[in-house]
Short mmCIF file of C-alpha atoms in Angstrom, two decimals:
data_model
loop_
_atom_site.label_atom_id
_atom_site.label_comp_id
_atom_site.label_asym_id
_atom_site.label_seq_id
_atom_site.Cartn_x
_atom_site.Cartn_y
_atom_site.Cartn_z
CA UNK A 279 -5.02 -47.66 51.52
CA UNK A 280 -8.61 -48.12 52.45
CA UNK A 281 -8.64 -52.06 51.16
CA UNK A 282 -5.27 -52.70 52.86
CA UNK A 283 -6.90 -51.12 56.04
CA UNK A 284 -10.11 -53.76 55.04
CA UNK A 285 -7.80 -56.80 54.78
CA UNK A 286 -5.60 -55.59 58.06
CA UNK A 287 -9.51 -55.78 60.17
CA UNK A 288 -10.06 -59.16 58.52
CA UNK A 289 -6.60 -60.80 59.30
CA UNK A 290 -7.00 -59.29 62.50
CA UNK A 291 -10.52 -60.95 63.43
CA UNK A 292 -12.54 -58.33 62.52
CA UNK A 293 -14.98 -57.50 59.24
CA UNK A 294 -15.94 -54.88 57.16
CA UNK A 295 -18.55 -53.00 58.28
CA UNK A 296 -22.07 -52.65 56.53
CA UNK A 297 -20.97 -48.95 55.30
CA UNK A 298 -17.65 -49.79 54.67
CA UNK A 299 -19.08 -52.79 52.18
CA UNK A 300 -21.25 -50.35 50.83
CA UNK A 301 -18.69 -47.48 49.75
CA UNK A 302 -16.64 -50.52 48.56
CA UNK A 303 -19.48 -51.55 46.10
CA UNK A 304 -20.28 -47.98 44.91
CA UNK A 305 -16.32 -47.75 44.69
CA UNK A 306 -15.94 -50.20 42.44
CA UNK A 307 -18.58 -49.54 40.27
CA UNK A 308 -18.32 -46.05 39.61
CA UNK A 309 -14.52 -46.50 38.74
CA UNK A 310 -15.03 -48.39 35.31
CA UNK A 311 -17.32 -45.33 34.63
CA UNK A 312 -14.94 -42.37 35.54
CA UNK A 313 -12.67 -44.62 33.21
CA UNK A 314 -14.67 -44.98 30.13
CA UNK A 315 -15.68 -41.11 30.91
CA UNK A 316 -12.23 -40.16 30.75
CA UNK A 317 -11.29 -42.35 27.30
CA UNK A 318 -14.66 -40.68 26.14
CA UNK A 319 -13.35 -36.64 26.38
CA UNK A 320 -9.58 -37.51 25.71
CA UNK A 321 -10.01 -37.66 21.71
CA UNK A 322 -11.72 -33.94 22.13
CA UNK A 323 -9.53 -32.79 24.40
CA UNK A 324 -6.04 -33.90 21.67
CA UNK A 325 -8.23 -32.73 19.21
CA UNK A 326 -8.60 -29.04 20.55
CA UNK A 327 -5.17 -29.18 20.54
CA UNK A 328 -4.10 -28.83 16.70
CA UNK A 329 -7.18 -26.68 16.60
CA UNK A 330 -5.46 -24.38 18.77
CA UNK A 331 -1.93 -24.20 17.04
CA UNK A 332 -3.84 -23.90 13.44
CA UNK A 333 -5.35 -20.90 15.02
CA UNK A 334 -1.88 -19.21 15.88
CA UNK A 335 -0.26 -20.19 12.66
CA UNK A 336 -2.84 -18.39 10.78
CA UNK A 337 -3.06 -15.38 12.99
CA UNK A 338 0.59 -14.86 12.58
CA UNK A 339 1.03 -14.27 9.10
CA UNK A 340 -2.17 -12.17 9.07
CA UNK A 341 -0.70 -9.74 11.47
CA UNK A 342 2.43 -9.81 9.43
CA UNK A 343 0.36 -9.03 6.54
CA UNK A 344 -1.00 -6.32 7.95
CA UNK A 345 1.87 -4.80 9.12
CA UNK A 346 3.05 -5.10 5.50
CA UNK A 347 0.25 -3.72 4.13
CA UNK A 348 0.33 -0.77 6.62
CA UNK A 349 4.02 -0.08 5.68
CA UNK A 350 3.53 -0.25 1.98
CA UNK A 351 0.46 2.73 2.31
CA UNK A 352 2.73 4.92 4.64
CA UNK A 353 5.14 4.43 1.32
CA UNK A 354 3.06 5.11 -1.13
CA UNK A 355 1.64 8.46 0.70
CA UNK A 356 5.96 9.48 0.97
CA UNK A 357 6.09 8.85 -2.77
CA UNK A 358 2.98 11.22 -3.61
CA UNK A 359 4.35 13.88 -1.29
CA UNK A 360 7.63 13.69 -3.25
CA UNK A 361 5.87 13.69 -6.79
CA UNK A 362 3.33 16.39 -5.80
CA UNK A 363 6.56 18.34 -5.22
CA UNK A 364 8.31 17.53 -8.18
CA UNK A 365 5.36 18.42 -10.32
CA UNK A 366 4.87 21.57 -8.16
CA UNK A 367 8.86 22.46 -9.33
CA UNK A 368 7.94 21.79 -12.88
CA UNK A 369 4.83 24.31 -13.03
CA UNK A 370 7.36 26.74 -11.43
CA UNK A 371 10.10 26.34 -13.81
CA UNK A 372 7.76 26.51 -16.91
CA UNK A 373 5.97 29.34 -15.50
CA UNK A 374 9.53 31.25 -14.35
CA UNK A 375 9.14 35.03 -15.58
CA UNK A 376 12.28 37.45 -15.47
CA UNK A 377 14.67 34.92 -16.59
CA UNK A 378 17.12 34.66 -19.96
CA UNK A 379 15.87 31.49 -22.36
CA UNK A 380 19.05 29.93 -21.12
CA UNK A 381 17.85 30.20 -17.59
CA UNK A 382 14.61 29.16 -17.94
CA UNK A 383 15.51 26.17 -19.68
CA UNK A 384 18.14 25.14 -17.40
CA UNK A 385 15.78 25.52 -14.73
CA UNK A 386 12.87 23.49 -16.77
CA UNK A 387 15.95 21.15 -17.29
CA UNK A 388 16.85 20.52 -13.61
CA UNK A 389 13.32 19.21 -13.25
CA UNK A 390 13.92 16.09 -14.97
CA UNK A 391 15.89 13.02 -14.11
CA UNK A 392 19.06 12.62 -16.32
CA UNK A 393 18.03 9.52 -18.08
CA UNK A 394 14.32 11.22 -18.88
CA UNK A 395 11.64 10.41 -21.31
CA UNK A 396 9.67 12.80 -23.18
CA UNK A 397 7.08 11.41 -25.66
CA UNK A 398 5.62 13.91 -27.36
CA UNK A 399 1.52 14.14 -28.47
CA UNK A 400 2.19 12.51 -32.07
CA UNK A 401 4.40 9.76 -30.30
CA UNK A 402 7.89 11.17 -30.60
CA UNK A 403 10.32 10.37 -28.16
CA UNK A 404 13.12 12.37 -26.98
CA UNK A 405 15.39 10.96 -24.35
CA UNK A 406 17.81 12.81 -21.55
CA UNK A 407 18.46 16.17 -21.13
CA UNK A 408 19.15 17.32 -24.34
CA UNK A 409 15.66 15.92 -25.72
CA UNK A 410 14.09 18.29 -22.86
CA UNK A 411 16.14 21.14 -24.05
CA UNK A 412 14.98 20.59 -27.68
CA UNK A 413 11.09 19.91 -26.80
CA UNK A 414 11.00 23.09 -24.53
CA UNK A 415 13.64 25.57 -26.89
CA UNK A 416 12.01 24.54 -29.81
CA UNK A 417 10.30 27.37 -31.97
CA UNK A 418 7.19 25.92 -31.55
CA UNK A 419 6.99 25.60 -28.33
CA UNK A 420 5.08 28.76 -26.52
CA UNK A 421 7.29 28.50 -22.36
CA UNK A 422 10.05 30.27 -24.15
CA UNK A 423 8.14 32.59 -26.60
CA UNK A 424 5.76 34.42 -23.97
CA UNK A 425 7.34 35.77 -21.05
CA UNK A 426 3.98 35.88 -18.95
CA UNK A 427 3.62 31.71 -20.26
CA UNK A 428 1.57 30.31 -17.32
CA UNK A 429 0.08 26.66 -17.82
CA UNK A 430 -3.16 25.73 -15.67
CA UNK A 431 -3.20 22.65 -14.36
CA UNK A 432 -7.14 21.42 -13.70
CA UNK A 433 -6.38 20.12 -10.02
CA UNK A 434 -10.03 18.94 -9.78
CA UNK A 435 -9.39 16.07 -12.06
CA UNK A 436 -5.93 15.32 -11.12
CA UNK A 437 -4.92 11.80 -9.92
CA UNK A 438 -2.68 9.54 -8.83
CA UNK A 439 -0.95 5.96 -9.37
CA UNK A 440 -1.26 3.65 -6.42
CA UNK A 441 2.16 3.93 -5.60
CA UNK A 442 2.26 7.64 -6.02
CA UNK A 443 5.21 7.88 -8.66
CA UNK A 444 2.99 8.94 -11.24
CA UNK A 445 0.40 12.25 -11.92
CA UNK A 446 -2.08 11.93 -14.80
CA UNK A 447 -3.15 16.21 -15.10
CA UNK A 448 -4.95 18.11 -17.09
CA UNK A 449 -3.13 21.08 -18.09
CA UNK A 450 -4.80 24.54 -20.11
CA UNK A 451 -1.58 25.76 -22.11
CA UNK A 452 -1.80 29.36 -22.86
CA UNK A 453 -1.35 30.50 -26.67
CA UNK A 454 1.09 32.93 -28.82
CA UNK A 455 -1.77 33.79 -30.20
CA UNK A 456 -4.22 33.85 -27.23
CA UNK A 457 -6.58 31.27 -25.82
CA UNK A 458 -5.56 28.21 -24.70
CA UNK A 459 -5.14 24.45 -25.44
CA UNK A 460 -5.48 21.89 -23.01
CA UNK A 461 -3.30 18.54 -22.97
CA UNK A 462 -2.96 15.59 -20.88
CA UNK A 463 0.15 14.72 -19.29
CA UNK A 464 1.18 12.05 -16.95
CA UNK A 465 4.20 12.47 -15.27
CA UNK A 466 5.96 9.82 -13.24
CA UNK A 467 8.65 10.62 -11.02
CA UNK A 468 11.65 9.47 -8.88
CA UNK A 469 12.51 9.24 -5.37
CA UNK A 470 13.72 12.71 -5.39
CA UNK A 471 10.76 14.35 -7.28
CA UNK A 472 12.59 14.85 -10.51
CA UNK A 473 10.20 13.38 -13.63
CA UNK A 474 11.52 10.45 -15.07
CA UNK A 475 8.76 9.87 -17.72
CA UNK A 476 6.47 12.72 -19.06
CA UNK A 477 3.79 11.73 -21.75
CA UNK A 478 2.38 14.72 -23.07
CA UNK A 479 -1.56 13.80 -25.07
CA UNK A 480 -3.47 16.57 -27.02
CA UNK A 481 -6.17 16.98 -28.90
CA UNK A 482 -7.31 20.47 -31.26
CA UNK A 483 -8.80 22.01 -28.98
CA UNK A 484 -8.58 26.11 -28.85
CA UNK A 485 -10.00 27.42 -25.34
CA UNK A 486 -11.13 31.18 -25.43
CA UNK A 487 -9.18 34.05 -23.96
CA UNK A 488 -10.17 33.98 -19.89
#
């Protein structure tokens, strides 16, 4: 507009002024600067640009991640809940008093899940509910032989599997013949609480009468 304006004064007898030939010199020199300027930042500018979206692709799967990672701890504390429970029912059952052996054992019994493993301290193993009803109504076994038979469990040295299905306890059996022994069991359970793998360790050890 403002050289159309210079050509109309010209074609109409008149001339640029001294200002207006001025501007038009500082014009015309500063543009091939602003240019190169502009051709200068544009590689930086595309450049931020990938920068950017990287950013935002990797933030995304971290807060996916972490929303995994929170889901899969607010699991794992359900699934210790439910075994501390299960393992709670077990010390109850073994420890029942005023029941018949038949009771008792069906109670010890109901603890377990259906397709159970036992494996006894010298490596036996008995599967299912009848290889509970054998281990626990055997003759040598003391939970149907004393009918004040209370195991100890050593709670200060219990712990836990990450995922909170299994228990690793120490446990102080009491004795026919008084004292105590104390075993190592780990016992891994279901979603229900019931004990789907019990392996039972022991060493001789006779603790005195308390």
């Amino acid at each position: 507009f403002w050289l159309k304006h210079q050509r109309a004064r010209v074609l109409m007898g008149g001339s640029p002024t001294w200002k207006s030939r001025c501007s038009l010199v500082v014009r015309a020199a500063l543009l091939p600067l602003l240019l190169l300027l502009a051709l200068a930042l544009a590689p930086a500018c595309f450049k931020s640009i990938p920068t950017a979206l990287a950013s935002c692709t990797m933030a995304a799967p971290d807060a996916k991640r972490a929303r995994t990672d929170e889901g899969a701890q607010c699991s794992n504390e359900a699934a210790k809940a439910t075994s501390k429970a299960g393992l709670q029912a077990y010390f109850d059952a073994v420890s029942a008093a005023g029941l018949s052996n038949e009771d008792k054992l069906a109670k010890i019994v109901s603890t377990f899940a259906e397709e159970t493993e036992l494996i006894k301290p010298d490596g036996e193993v008995m599967k299912g509910s009848d290889g509970v009803k054998a281990f626990y109504g055997s003759a040598a076994s003391p939970v149907m032989k004393m009918p004040n038979f209370k195991p100890k469990p050593l709670l200060e040295t219990m712990s836990y599997s990450e995922d909170g299905r299994t228990i690793a306890v120490e446990i102080d059996l009491p004795l026919a013949a008084g004292g105590y022994t104390r075993v190592g069991d780990f016992f891994s359970f279901d979603s229900e609480g019931r004990i789907t793998r019990l392996r039972i360790y022991q060493w001789p050890m006779n603790l005195p009468k308390n």
